[in-house]
Amino acid sequence: MATTDPASSPQASALLAPVALWRRMNVNQRVGLLAGVAALVALLVATLLWSGKPGYQVLYTNLSQADGGAVIAELQKLGVPYTITDGGAVIQVPSSQVYATRMKLAAGGLPKGAGVGFEVLDNEPMGTSQFVEQINYQRALQGSLARTIESMGAVESASVHLAIPKPSVFLSQQEHPTASVLLKLYPGRVLSGAQVAGIVHLVSSGVAGLSDKNVSVVDQDGNLLTAQGRSDSGIEPGQLAYRNAIEQQYRKQVESILTPLVGSDGVRVAVSADIDFGRTETSSVTYGKSHLLSQQTQARSSTGNATLPVGVPGALSNQPPGGVTAPFTVGSASSPLTPKELAQITPSLKALAPTASSSSATNNFDLDKTVSQTQAAVGAVRRVSVSVLINDRAAGAAKPQPLSSQQMAQIKQLVENAIGFDAKRGDQVSVVSMPFSAANAVASRPSPWWRQRWLWDALDHGAPYAVALILGLLLYRAVRRMLGSAAAQAEQAAEAAGAAREAAAQGAAGDAGARPGELAPDVVRLSNTFENDSAVARELVKQDPRRAAQVVKEWLADAQ
């Protein structure tokens, strides 16, 4: 029964092929193969470690030494990895833990900042005097204002000093508080007038009774910044910013409507706006014609002995009547008047009797009344002047092509409609068509694609991966070429060994009839395949030296 050699199976051949190939390599080939495999493995490991390393992000910058040490100690307690760069000015933590770490540090009161805040009042001992309480409150207020100012991007550090006088019950002896602010700006940074005014308003709003005029802001070079924001004309930086915003809005409106006609590089617009910042209040009261609303009239009269009250009211006029006098008689006692005569003189007596009368009238009139109060809007536009410059050179034209008068009139009408032209307030619009200079045209061209920032950002992030890929491909190609050369040499050696075996078999068959049971003298029976091949190769070299020399030359040519 025939048995199968395990070494002759396909799986065993596949496993023994690399071993046989390794045995056939010389020392230089083996060293080169090991160096290539080691370099490939090292490159793979470095790429994996670099890609797996967490990205770090800035946690805090420009911390004081005390705050930096406290933050690092707290990070060590929390077990958060960190790095310190820029000479200790920047503390970085993994990007995934930045916000959580900031919240945890803020819960612990870190960083505290350069000055103390209102936390100085948290552990106020009992029995503290009023003077110490006032000083601590002033320190807390100064530190809190300084921290708020330091949150601005251009300010590196700030120091606030408050002078708060004691309150007085007499108005004539009351003093107003004052404040001084010292700013240390980052190198190359400046504060605009609006930002200085914002700092002034911030400090004045945080201190009771403090006005903007009593706040002074100084930078680290000793320059008084508040003097730059105030002028004798009363114009504040906020007013200038409002004027610039109005002019910018008009400019955008004009450019947006002219860009489709002449292109973005073919128009230049300048706007000057006259803004009224005066505050005017007007109150007026107007009375119209009057008309009678109601009328009351009273009249009274009396005759005869009835008397009306006369004289000055009071106790002096309220006296009893005087003595009784004799009645008035007509005639004499001896000859009195007869009734007929009395009837004749009665009308005359009545006419001579005293008569009293009085009358009064009350008239009520209603008047028309109009009360109006007018407050003019602050920041109203009094006049607008717009200048528009249009490029004569059309796109692709070799020579300048000025616009026609009709086109200029149409463009002017578009500009007037865009700004809300009002001739009554004195608005002016000027449209001029002139060729632009070539330097301006070149400067206005967009940058080429190889200068775009997004491209360089992509290269910056993907360069390590690309370099690792290229080096890996080069190492793979070198190792593959080396293995291919070794395989070719092994194949040639196998062919030579096969030819030697055939020659040995033929020689053995020829000598078998003369000396049965004996082998040819040039054939050696060995159990090891490699030793057998080597012995056969030596015998072939002895039998045919020229052919052996040719094989060696071919090997050297392949190795080079």
mmCIF file of C-alpha atoms in Angstrom, residues 128-466:
data_model
loop_
_atom_site.group_PDB
_atom_site.id
_atom_site.type_symbol
_atom_site.label_atom_id
_atom_site.label_comp_id
_atom_site.label_asym_id
_atom_site.label_seq_id
_atom_site.Cartn_x
_atom_site.Cartn_y
_atom_site.Cartn_z
ATOM 1 C CA THR A 128 -16.062 92.730 61.755
ATOM 2 C CA SER A 129 -16.140 96.497 61.990
ATOM 3 C CA GLN A 130 -18.053 98.626 59.530
ATOM 4 C CA PHE A 131 -14.822 100.125 58.228
ATOM 5 C CA VAL A 132 -13.408 96.673 57.365
ATOM 6 C CA GLU A 133 -16.692 95.684 55.722
ATOM 7 C CA GLN A 134 -16.604 98.801 53.566
ATOM 8 C CA ILE A 135 -12.989 98.158 52.548
ATOM 9 C CA ASN A 136 -13.733 94.526 51.664
ATOM 10 C CA TYR A 137 -16.740 95.580 49.637
ATOM 11 C CA GLN A 138 -14.636 98.106 47.739
ATOM 12 C CA ARG A 139 -11.946 95.472 47.079
ATOM 13 C CA ALA A 140 -14.571 93.021 45.829
ATOM 14 C CA LEU A 141 -16.109 95.645 43.547
ATOM 15 C CA GLN A 142 -12.729 96.615 42.118
ATOM 16 C CA GLY A 143 -11.753 92.984 41.485
ATOM 17 C CA SER A 144 -15.085 92.138 39.879
ATOM 18 C CA LEU A 145 -14.870 95.111 37.509
ATOM 19 C CA ALA A 146 -11.262 94.208 36.630
ATOM 20 C CA ARG A 147 -12.238 90.619 35.775
ATOM 21 C CA THR A 148 -15.075 91.831 33.583
ATOM 22 C CA ILE A 149 -12.780 94.188 31.667
ATOM 23 C CA GLU A 150 -10.172 91.423 31.231
ATOM 24 C CA SER A 151 -12.743 89.359 29.333
ATOM 25 C CA MET A 152 -12.287 91.700 26.357
ATOM 26 C CA GLY A 153 -10.129 90.248 23.611
ATOM 27 C CA ALA A 154 -7.545 93.044 23.407
ATOM 28 C CA VAL A 155 -7.037 93.421 27.185
ATOM 29 C CA GLU A 156 -4.414 91.237 28.818
ATOM 30 C CA SER A 157 -4.939 92.526 32.366
ATOM 31 C CA ALA A 158 -6.826 95.349 34.056
ATOM 32 C CA SER A 159 -6.706 97.144 37.391
ATOM 33 C CA VAL A 160 -9.557 99.287 38.752
ATOM 34 C CA HIS A 161 -9.202 101.821 41.554
ATOM 35 C CA LEU A 162 -12.295 103.391 43.126
ATOM 36 C CA ALA A 163 -12.401 106.487 45.315
ATOM 37 C CA ILE A 164 -15.749 106.366 47.125
ATOM 38 C CA PRO A 165 -16.254 109.277 49.572
ATOM 39 C CA LYS A 166 -18.236 109.026 52.765
ATOM 40 C CA PRO A 167 -21.897 110.024 52.415
ATOM 41 C CA SER A 168 -22.992 113.344 53.937
ATOM 42 C CA VAL A 169 -26.431 114.560 54.995
ATOM 43 C CA PHE A 170 -25.688 118.046 53.646
ATOM 44 C CA LEU A 171 -26.052 118.523 49.922
ATOM 45 C CA SER A 172 -23.371 121.179 49.825
ATOM 46 C CA GLN A 173 -20.819 118.791 51.314
ATOM 47 C CA GLN A 174 -21.564 115.746 49.157
ATOM 48 C CA GLU A 175 -18.704 114.485 46.982
ATOM 49 C CA HIS A 176 -19.031 112.294 43.904
ATOM 50 C CA PRO A 177 -17.032 109.034 43.529
ATOM 51 C CA THR A 178 -14.257 108.728 40.953
ATOM 52 C CA ALA A 179 -12.599 105.746 39.232
ATOM 53 C CA SER A 180 -9.300 105.020 37.488
ATOM 54 C CA VAL A 181 -8.719 102.063 35.157
ATOM 55 C CA LEU A 182 -5.274 100.814 34.112
ATOM 56 C CA LEU A 183 -5.215 98.510 31.081
ATOM 57 C CA LYS A 184 -2.426 96.282 29.814
ATOM 58 C CA LEU A 185 -3.092 95.455 26.154
ATOM 59 C CA TYR A 186 -1.713 92.583 24.142
ATOM 60 C CA PRO A 187 1.184 93.456 21.826
ATOM 61 C CA GLY A 188 -0.091 94.962 18.616
ATOM 62 C CA ARG A 189 -3.635 95.487 19.939
ATOM 63 C CA VAL A 190 -5.397 98.835 20.295
ATOM 64 C CA LEU A 191 -8.781 99.858 21.635
ATOM 65 C CA SER A 192 -11.186 101.851 19.517
ATOM 66 C CA GLY A 193 -13.056 104.845 20.844
ATOM 67 C CA ALA A 194 -16.254 102.821 21.118
ATOM 68 C CA GLN A 195 -14.487 100.170 23.218
ATOM 69 C CA VAL A 196 -13.037 102.800 25.561
ATOM 70 C CA ALA A 197 -16.496 104.338 25.929
ATOM 71 C CA GLY A 198 -17.868 100.866 26.701
ATOM 72 C CA ILE A 199 -15.325 100.406 29.500
ATOM 73 C CA VAL A 200 -16.213 103.824 30.901
ATOM 74 C CA HIS A 201 -19.944 103.035 30.871
ATOM 75 C CA LEU A 202 -19.283 99.630 32.412
ATOM 76 C CA VAL A 203 -17.411 101.111 35.375
ATOM 77 C CA SER A 204 -19.818 104.004 35.879
ATOM 78 C CA SER A 205 -22.822 101.673 35.808
ATOM 79 C CA GLY A 206 -21.284 99.365 38.403
ATOM 80 C CA VAL A 207 -20.684 102.078 41.027
ATOM 81 C CA ALA A 208 -23.559 104.039 42.546
ATOM 82 C CA GLY A 209 -23.359 107.793 41.918
ATOM 83 C CA LEU A 210 -20.410 107.525 39.490
ATOM 84 C CA SER A 211 -20.714 109.482 36.237
ATOM 85 C CA ASP A 212 -18.856 108.917 32.976
ATOM 86 C CA LYS A 213 -16.933 112.165 33.368
ATOM 87 C CA ASN A 214 -15.289 110.909 36.565
ATOM 88 C CA VAL A 215 -13.817 107.742 34.981
ATOM 89 C CA SER A 216 -10.273 107.801 33.579
ATOM 90 C CA VAL A 217 -8.801 104.989 31.466
ATOM 91 C CA VAL A 218 -5.012 104.704 30.991
ATOM 92 C CA ASP A 219 -3.012 102.065 29.078
ATOM 93 C CA GLN A 220 0.310 100.483 30.072
ATOM 94 C CA ASP A 221 2.238 103.241 28.263
ATOM 95 C CA GLY A 222 0.560 106.010 30.254
ATOM 96 C CA ASN A 223 -1.672 107.207 27.420
ATOM 97 C CA LEU A 224 -4.984 108.678 28.569
ATOM 98 C CA LEU A 225 -7.543 106.812 26.472
ATOM 99 C CA THR A 226 -10.611 108.632 27.739
ATOM 100 C CA ALA A 227 -9.309 111.953 26.374
ATOM 101 C CA GLN A 228 -9.357 110.445 22.882
ATOM 102 C CA GLY A 229 -13.006 109.558 23.144
ATOM 103 C CA ARG A 230 -14.172 113.022 24.219
ATOM 104 C CA SER A 231 -14.150 116.206 22.200
ATOM 105 C CA ASP A 232 -15.154 119.792 22.793
ATOM 106 C CA SER A 233 -17.919 119.486 20.222
ATOM 107 C CA GLY A 234 -19.679 116.835 22.292
ATOM 108 C CA ILE A 235 -19.403 114.084 19.666
ATOM 109 C CA GLU A 236 -19.095 110.675 21.297
ATOM 110 C CA PRO A 237 -17.536 107.557 19.731
ATOM 111 C CA GLY A 238 -20.939 105.931 19.624
ATOM 112 C CA GLN A 239 -22.199 108.728 17.395
ATOM 113 C CA LEU A 240 -19.280 108.270 15.008
ATOM 114 C CA ALA A 241 -19.939 104.526 14.915
ATOM 115 C CA TYR A 242 -23.606 105.193 14.134
ATOM 116 C CA ARG A 243 -22.628 107.534 11.318
ATOM 117 C CA ASN A 244 -20.255 104.955 9.862
ATOM 118 C CA ALA A 245 -22.986 102.328 10.030
ATOM 119 C CA ILE A 246 -25.410 104.595 8.138
ATOM 120 C CA GLU A 247 -22.819 105.329 5.455
ATOM 121 C CA GLN A 248 -21.933 101.636 5.161
ATOM 122 C CA GLN A 249 -25.595 100.741 4.717
ATOM 123 C CA TYR A 250 -26.029 103.273 1.906
ATOM 124 C CA ARG A 251 -22.808 102.032 0.268
ATOM 125 C CA LYS A 252 -23.987 98.417 0.314
ATOM 126 C CA GLN A 253 -27.318 99.363 -1.202
ATOM 127 C CA VAL A 254 -25.696 101.235 -4.076
ATOM 128 C CA GLU A 255 -23.086 98.525 -4.746
ATOM 129 C CA SER A 256 -25.686 95.742 -4.665
ATOM 130 C CA ILE A 257 -27.774 97.434 -7.345
ATOM 131 C CA LEU A 258 -24.820 98.371 -9.598
ATOM 132 C CA THR A 259 -22.798 95.163 -9.336
ATOM 133 C CA PRO A 260 -24.986 93.189 -11.798
ATOM 134 C CA LEU A 261 -24.458 95.975 -14.364
ATOM 135 C CA VAL A 262 -20.729 96.718 -14.138
ATOM 136 C CA GLY A 263 -19.401 93.871 -11.985
ATOM 137 C CA SER A 264 -18.004 93.881 -8.481
ATOM 138 C CA ASP A 265 -14.641 95.233 -9.700
ATOM 139 C CA GLY A 266 -16.143 97.950 -11.885
ATOM 140 C CA VAL A 267 -17.695 100.279 -9.314
ATOM 141 C CA ARG A 268 -16.495 102.297 -6.348
ATOM 142 C CA VAL A 269 -18.940 104.088 -4.031
ATOM 143 C CA ALA A 270 -18.285 106.770 -1.395
ATOM 144 C CA VAL A 271 -21.061 108.025 0.902
ATOM 145 C CA SER A 272 -21.056 110.984 3.281
ATOM 146 C CA ALA A 273 -24.018 111.346 5.636
ATOM 147 C CA ASP A 274 -24.833 114.397 7.758
ATOM 148 C CA ILE A 275 -26.497 113.132 10.936
ATOM 149 C CA ASP A 276 -28.401 115.318 13.393
ATOM 150 C CA PHE A 277 -27.530 114.209 16.924
ATOM 151 C CA GLY A 278 -29.297 117.140 18.604
ATOM 152 C CA ARG A 279 -32.132 116.431 21.013
ATOM 153 C CA THR A 280 -35.083 118.829 20.583
ATOM 154 C CA GLU A 281 -38.280 118.961 22.631
ATOM 155 C CA THR A 282 -41.121 121.388 21.827
ATOM 156 C CA SER A 283 -44.264 122.106 23.911
ATOM 157 C CA SER A 284 -47.085 124.438 22.770
ATOM 158 C CA VAL A 285 -50.541 125.464 24.093
ATOM 159 C CA THR A 286 -53.121 127.035 21.702
ATOM 160 C CA TYR A 287 -56.426 128.677 22.703
ATOM 161 C CA GLY A 288 -59.189 129.017 20.117
ATOM 162 C CA LYS A 289 -62.289 131.270 20.049
ATOM 163 C CA SER A 290 -64.453 131.409 23.229
ATOM 164 C CA HIS A 291 -68.254 130.875 23.317
ATOM 165 C CA LEU A 292 -70.875 131.354 26.059
ATOM 166 C CA LEU A 293 -71.531 128.147 27.898
ATOM 167 C CA SER A 294 -74.146 129.344 30.584
ATOM 168 C CA GLN A 295 -75.554 132.673 31.981
ATOM 169 C CA GLN A 296 -77.271 133.466 35.309
ATOM 170 C CA THR A 297 -78.932 136.895 36.066
ATOM 171 C CA GLN A 298 -80.402 138.111 39.419
ATOM 172 C CA ALA A 299 -82.217 141.480 40.082
ATOM 173 C CA ARG A 300 -83.890 142.918 43.253
ATOM 174 C CA SER A 301 -85.509 146.336 44.047
ATOM 175 C CA SER A 302 -87.413 147.857 47.031
ATOM 176 C CA THR A 303 -89.296 151.218 47.707
ATOM 177 C CA GLY A 304 -90.891 152.964 50.687
ATOM 178 C CA ASN A 305 -89.665 152.606 54.175
ATOM 179 C CA ALA A 306 -87.797 149.381 53.400
ATOM 180 C CA THR A 307 -84.116 149.963 53.543
ATOM 181 C CA LEU A 308 -81.391 147.903 52.132
ATOM 182 C CA PRO A 309 -78.406 146.935 54.208
ATOM 183 C CA VAL A 310 -75.711 149.475 53.673
ATOM 184 C CA GLY A 311 -72.431 150.215 55.324
ATOM 185 C CA VAL A 312 -69.508 148.138 56.370
ATOM 186 C CA PRO A 313 -70.449 144.664 57.570
ATOM 187 C CA GLY A 314 -69.605 144.050 61.185
ATOM 188 C CA ALA A 315 -70.448 144.971 64.728
ATOM 189 C CA LEU A 316 -70.165 148.723 64.168
ATOM 190 C CA SER A 317 -72.967 148.824 61.587
ATOM 191 C CA ASN A 318 -75.091 146.308 63.497
ATOM 192 C CA GLN A 319 -76.421 148.834 66.050
ATOM 193 C CA PRO A 320 -80.026 149.323 67.428
ATOM 194 C CA PRO A 321 -82.137 152.151 65.924
ATOM 195 C CA GLY A 322 -81.884 155.635 67.376
ATOM 196 C CA GLY A 323 -84.517 157.685 69.269
ATOM 197 C CA VAL A 324 -88.087 157.939 67.989
ATOM 198 C CA THR A 325 -88.878 161.136 66.047
ATOM 199 C CA ALA A 326 -92.160 162.712 65.386
ATOM 200 C CA PRO A 327 -93.965 161.472 62.312
ATOM 201 C CA PHE A 328 -93.879 163.576 59.227
ATOM 202 C CA THR A 329 -96.989 165.744 58.965
ATOM 203 C CA VAL A 330 -98.166 167.999 56.283
ATOM 204 C CA GLY A 331 -99.856 171.269 57.332
ATOM 205 C CA SER A 332 -100.197 172.545 60.811
ATOM 206 C CA ALA A 333 -101.768 171.167 63.891
ATOM 207 C CA SER A 334 -104.523 173.689 63.895
ATOM 208 C CA SER A 335 -105.517 173.046 60.292
ATOM 209 C CA PRO A 336 -104.786 169.460 59.173
ATOM 210 C CA LEU A 337 -105.160 168.328 55.524
ATOM 211 C CA THR A 338 -108.381 166.986 54.340
ATOM 212 C CA PRO A 339 -108.551 163.555 52.747
ATOM 213 C CA LYS A 340 -109.045 165.136 49.331
ATOM 214 C CA GLU A 341 -105.923 167.203 49.689
ATOM 215 C CA LEU A 342 -104.032 164.171 51.041
ATOM 216 C CA ALA A 343 -105.000 162.130 47.975
ATOM 217 C CA GLN A 344 -103.726 164.894 45.736
ATOM 218 C CA ILE A 345 -100.260 165.067 47.269
ATOM 219 C CA THR A 346 -99.780 161.297 47.755
ATOM 220 C CA PRO A 347 -98.185 160.692 44.306
ATOM 221 C CA SER A 348 -95.737 163.466 44.964
ATOM 222 C CA LEU A 349 -94.845 161.975 48.340
ATOM 223 C CA LYS A 350 -94.313 158.543 46.800
ATOM 224 C CA ALA A 351 -91.931 160.000 44.254
ATOM 225 C CA LEU A 352 -89.969 161.603 47.025
ATOM 226 C CA ALA A 353 -89.784 158.274 49.004
ATOM 227 C CA PRO A 354 -86.393 156.417 48.920
ATOM 228 C CA THR A 355 -86.021 153.492 46.382
ATOM 229 C CA ALA A 356 -83.387 150.603 46.540
ATOM 230 C CA SER A 357 -82.555 148.077 43.743
ATOM 231 C CA SER A 358 -79.771 145.492 43.007
ATOM 232 C CA SER A 359 -78.928 143.119 40.117
ATOM 233 C CA SER A 360 -76.211 140.490 39.396
ATOM 234 C CA ALA A 361 -75.301 138.361 36.343
ATOM 235 C CA THR A 362 -72.991 135.305 36.008
ATOM 236 C CA ASN A 363 -71.695 134.257 32.571
ATOM 237 C CA ASN A 364 -69.702 130.966 31.981
ATOM 238 C CA PHE A 365 -67.531 130.825 28.841
ATOM 239 C CA ASP A 366 -65.759 127.729 27.339
ATOM 240 C CA LEU A 367 -62.341 128.121 25.645
ATOM 241 C CA ASP A 368 -60.704 125.806 22.973
ATOM 242 C CA LYS A 369 -57.264 124.511 24.136
ATOM 243 C CA THR A 370 -54.621 122.473 22.229
ATOM 244 C CA VAL A 371 -51.541 121.085 24.020
ATOM 245 C CA SER A 372 -48.779 119.453 21.896
ATOM 246 C CA GLN A 373 -45.358 118.113 22.875
ATOM 247 C CA THR A 374 -42.889 117.155 20.134
ATOM 248 C CA GLN A 375 -39.538 115.386 20.599
ATOM 249 C CA ALA A 376 -37.295 115.190 17.542
ATOM 250 C CA ALA A 377 -35.652 111.849 16.804
ATOM 251 C CA VAL A 378 -31.928 111.657 17.592
ATOM 252 C CA GLY A 379 -29.778 110.557 14.684
ATOM 253 C CA ALA A 380 -31.990 111.750 11.865
ATOM 254 C CA VAL A 381 -30.319 112.057 8.468
ATOM 255 C CA ARG A 382 -30.132 115.687 7.405
ATOM 256 C CA ARG A 383 -28.280 115.261 4.105
ATOM 257 C CA VAL A 384 -26.667 112.494 2.044
ATOM 258 C CA SER A 385 -23.935 112.879 -0.560
ATOM 259 C CA VAL A 386 -23.039 109.912 -2.801
ATOM 260 C CA SER A 387 -20.173 109.670 -5.282
ATOM 261 C CA VAL A 388 -20.109 106.751 -7.734
ATOM 262 C CA LEU A 389 -17.105 105.912 -9.914
ATOM 263 C CA ILE A 390 -17.664 103.396 -12.743
ATOM 264 C CA ASN A 391 -14.941 101.675 -14.731
ATOM 265 C CA ASP A 392 -14.985 102.347 -18.465
ATOM 266 C CA ARG A 393 -13.129 99.159 -19.367
ATOM 267 C CA ALA A 394 -15.661 96.428 -19.990
ATOM 268 C CA ALA A 395 -14.881 92.775 -19.401
ATOM 269 C CA GLY A 396 -12.722 91.482 -22.274
ATOM 270 C CA ALA A 397 -12.500 94.862 -24.018
ATOM 271 C CA ALA A 398 -9.087 96.009 -25.202
ATOM 272 C CA LYS A 399 -9.865 99.730 -25.080
ATOM 273 C CA PRO A 400 -11.893 101.784 -22.578
ATOM 274 C CA GLN A 401 -15.540 102.137 -23.520
ATOM 275 C CA PRO A 402 -17.155 105.107 -21.760
ATOM 276 C CA LEU A 403 -20.802 104.866 -20.867
ATOM 277 C CA SER A 404 -23.367 106.822 -22.848
ATOM 278 C CA SER A 405 -25.261 109.730 -21.374
ATOM 279 C CA GLN A 406 -28.432 107.653 -21.266
ATOM 280 C CA GLN A 407 -26.704 104.907 -19.293
ATOM 281 C CA MET A 408 -25.242 107.473 -16.905
ATOM 282 C CA ALA A 409 -28.687 108.977 -16.349
ATOM 283 C CA GLN A 410 -30.175 105.544 -15.668
ATOM 284 C CA ILE A 411 -27.423 104.667 -13.198
ATOM 285 C CA LYS A 412 -27.908 107.999 -11.433
ATOM 286 C CA GLN A 413 -31.630 107.344 -11.169
ATOM 287 C CA LEU A 414 -30.952 103.911 -9.679
ATOM 288 C CA VAL A 415 -28.589 105.417 -7.101
ATOM 289 C CA GLU A 416 -31.132 108.111 -6.141
ATOM 290 C CA ASN A 417 -33.842 105.505 -5.667
ATOM 291 C CA ALA A 418 -31.504 103.301 -3.610
ATOM 292 C CA ILE A 419 -30.625 106.024 -1.091
ATOM 293 C CA GLY A 420 -34.076 107.647 -0.946
ATOM 294 C CA PHE A 421 -33.019 110.882 -2.632
ATOM 295 C CA ASP A 422 -34.712 114.022 -1.265
ATOM 296 C CA ALA A 423 -33.953 117.312 -2.971
ATOM 297 C CA LYS A 424 -35.548 119.337 -0.145
ATOM 298 C CA ARG A 425 -32.899 118.271 2.361
ATOM 299 C CA GLY A 426 -30.063 118.919 -0.109
ATOM 300 C CA ASP A 427 -29.041 115.398 -1.152
ATOM 301 C CA GLN A 428 -26.397 115.118 -3.892
ATOM 302 C CA VAL A 429 -25.546 112.230 -6.232
ATOM 303 C CA SER A 430 -22.551 112.282 -8.593
ATOM 304 C CA VAL A 431 -21.852 109.512 -11.149
ATOM 305 C CA VAL A 432 -18.529 109.560 -13.032
ATOM 306 C CA SER A 433 -17.278 107.066 -15.631
ATOM 307 C CA MET A 434 -13.489 106.719 -15.882
ATOM 308 C CA PRO A 435 -11.046 103.849 -16.592
ATOM 309 C CA PHE A 436 -9.496 102.121 -13.591
ATOM 310 C CA SER A 437 -5.758 101.538 -13.356
ATOM 311 C CA ALA A 438 -4.327 98.112 -14.271
ATOM 312 C CA ALA A 439 -2.758 97.683 -10.820
ATOM 313 C CA ASN A 440 -6.165 98.008 -9.193
ATOM 314 C CA ALA A 441 -7.618 95.448 -11.577
ATOM 315 C CA VAL A 442 -4.847 92.981 -10.804
ATOM 316 C CA ALA A 443 -5.198 93.525 -7.056
ATOM 317 C CA SER A 444 -8.940 92.899 -7.215
ATOM 318 C CA ARG A 445 -8.581 89.495 -8.883
ATOM 319 C CA PRO A 446 -9.352 86.501 -6.720
ATOM 320 C CA SER A 447 -6.425 84.443 -5.542
ATOM 321 C CA PRO A 448 -5.704 81.218 -7.515
ATOM 322 C CA TRP A 449 -6.836 77.858 -6.275
ATOM 323 C CA TRP A 450 -3.393 76.819 -5.046
ATOM 324 C CA ARG A 451 -3.417 79.792 -2.655
ATOM 325 C CA GLN A 452 -6.775 79.028 -1.118
ATOM 326 C CA ARG A 453 -6.670 78.520 2.603
ATOM 327 C CA TRP A 454 -8.898 75.436 2.593
ATOM 328 C CA LEU A 455 -6.390 73.619 0.365
ATOM 329 C CA TRP A 456 -3.485 74.312 2.706
ATOM 330 C CA ASP A 457 -5.568 73.283 5.711
ATOM 331 C CA ALA A 458 -6.384 69.976 4.010
ATOM 332 C CA LEU A 459 -2.727 69.397 3.205
ATOM 333 C CA ASP A 460 -1.732 70.216 6.763
ATOM 334 C CA HIS A 461 -4.133 67.643 8.200
ATOM 335 C CA GLY A 462 -3.574 64.931 5.572
ATOM 336 C CA ALA A 463 0.190 65.273 5.029
ATOM 337 C CA PRO A 464 1.242 62.751 7.749
ATOM 338 C CA TYR A 465 -1.105 60.099 6.374
ATOM 339 C CA ALA A 466 0.086 60.717 2.812
#
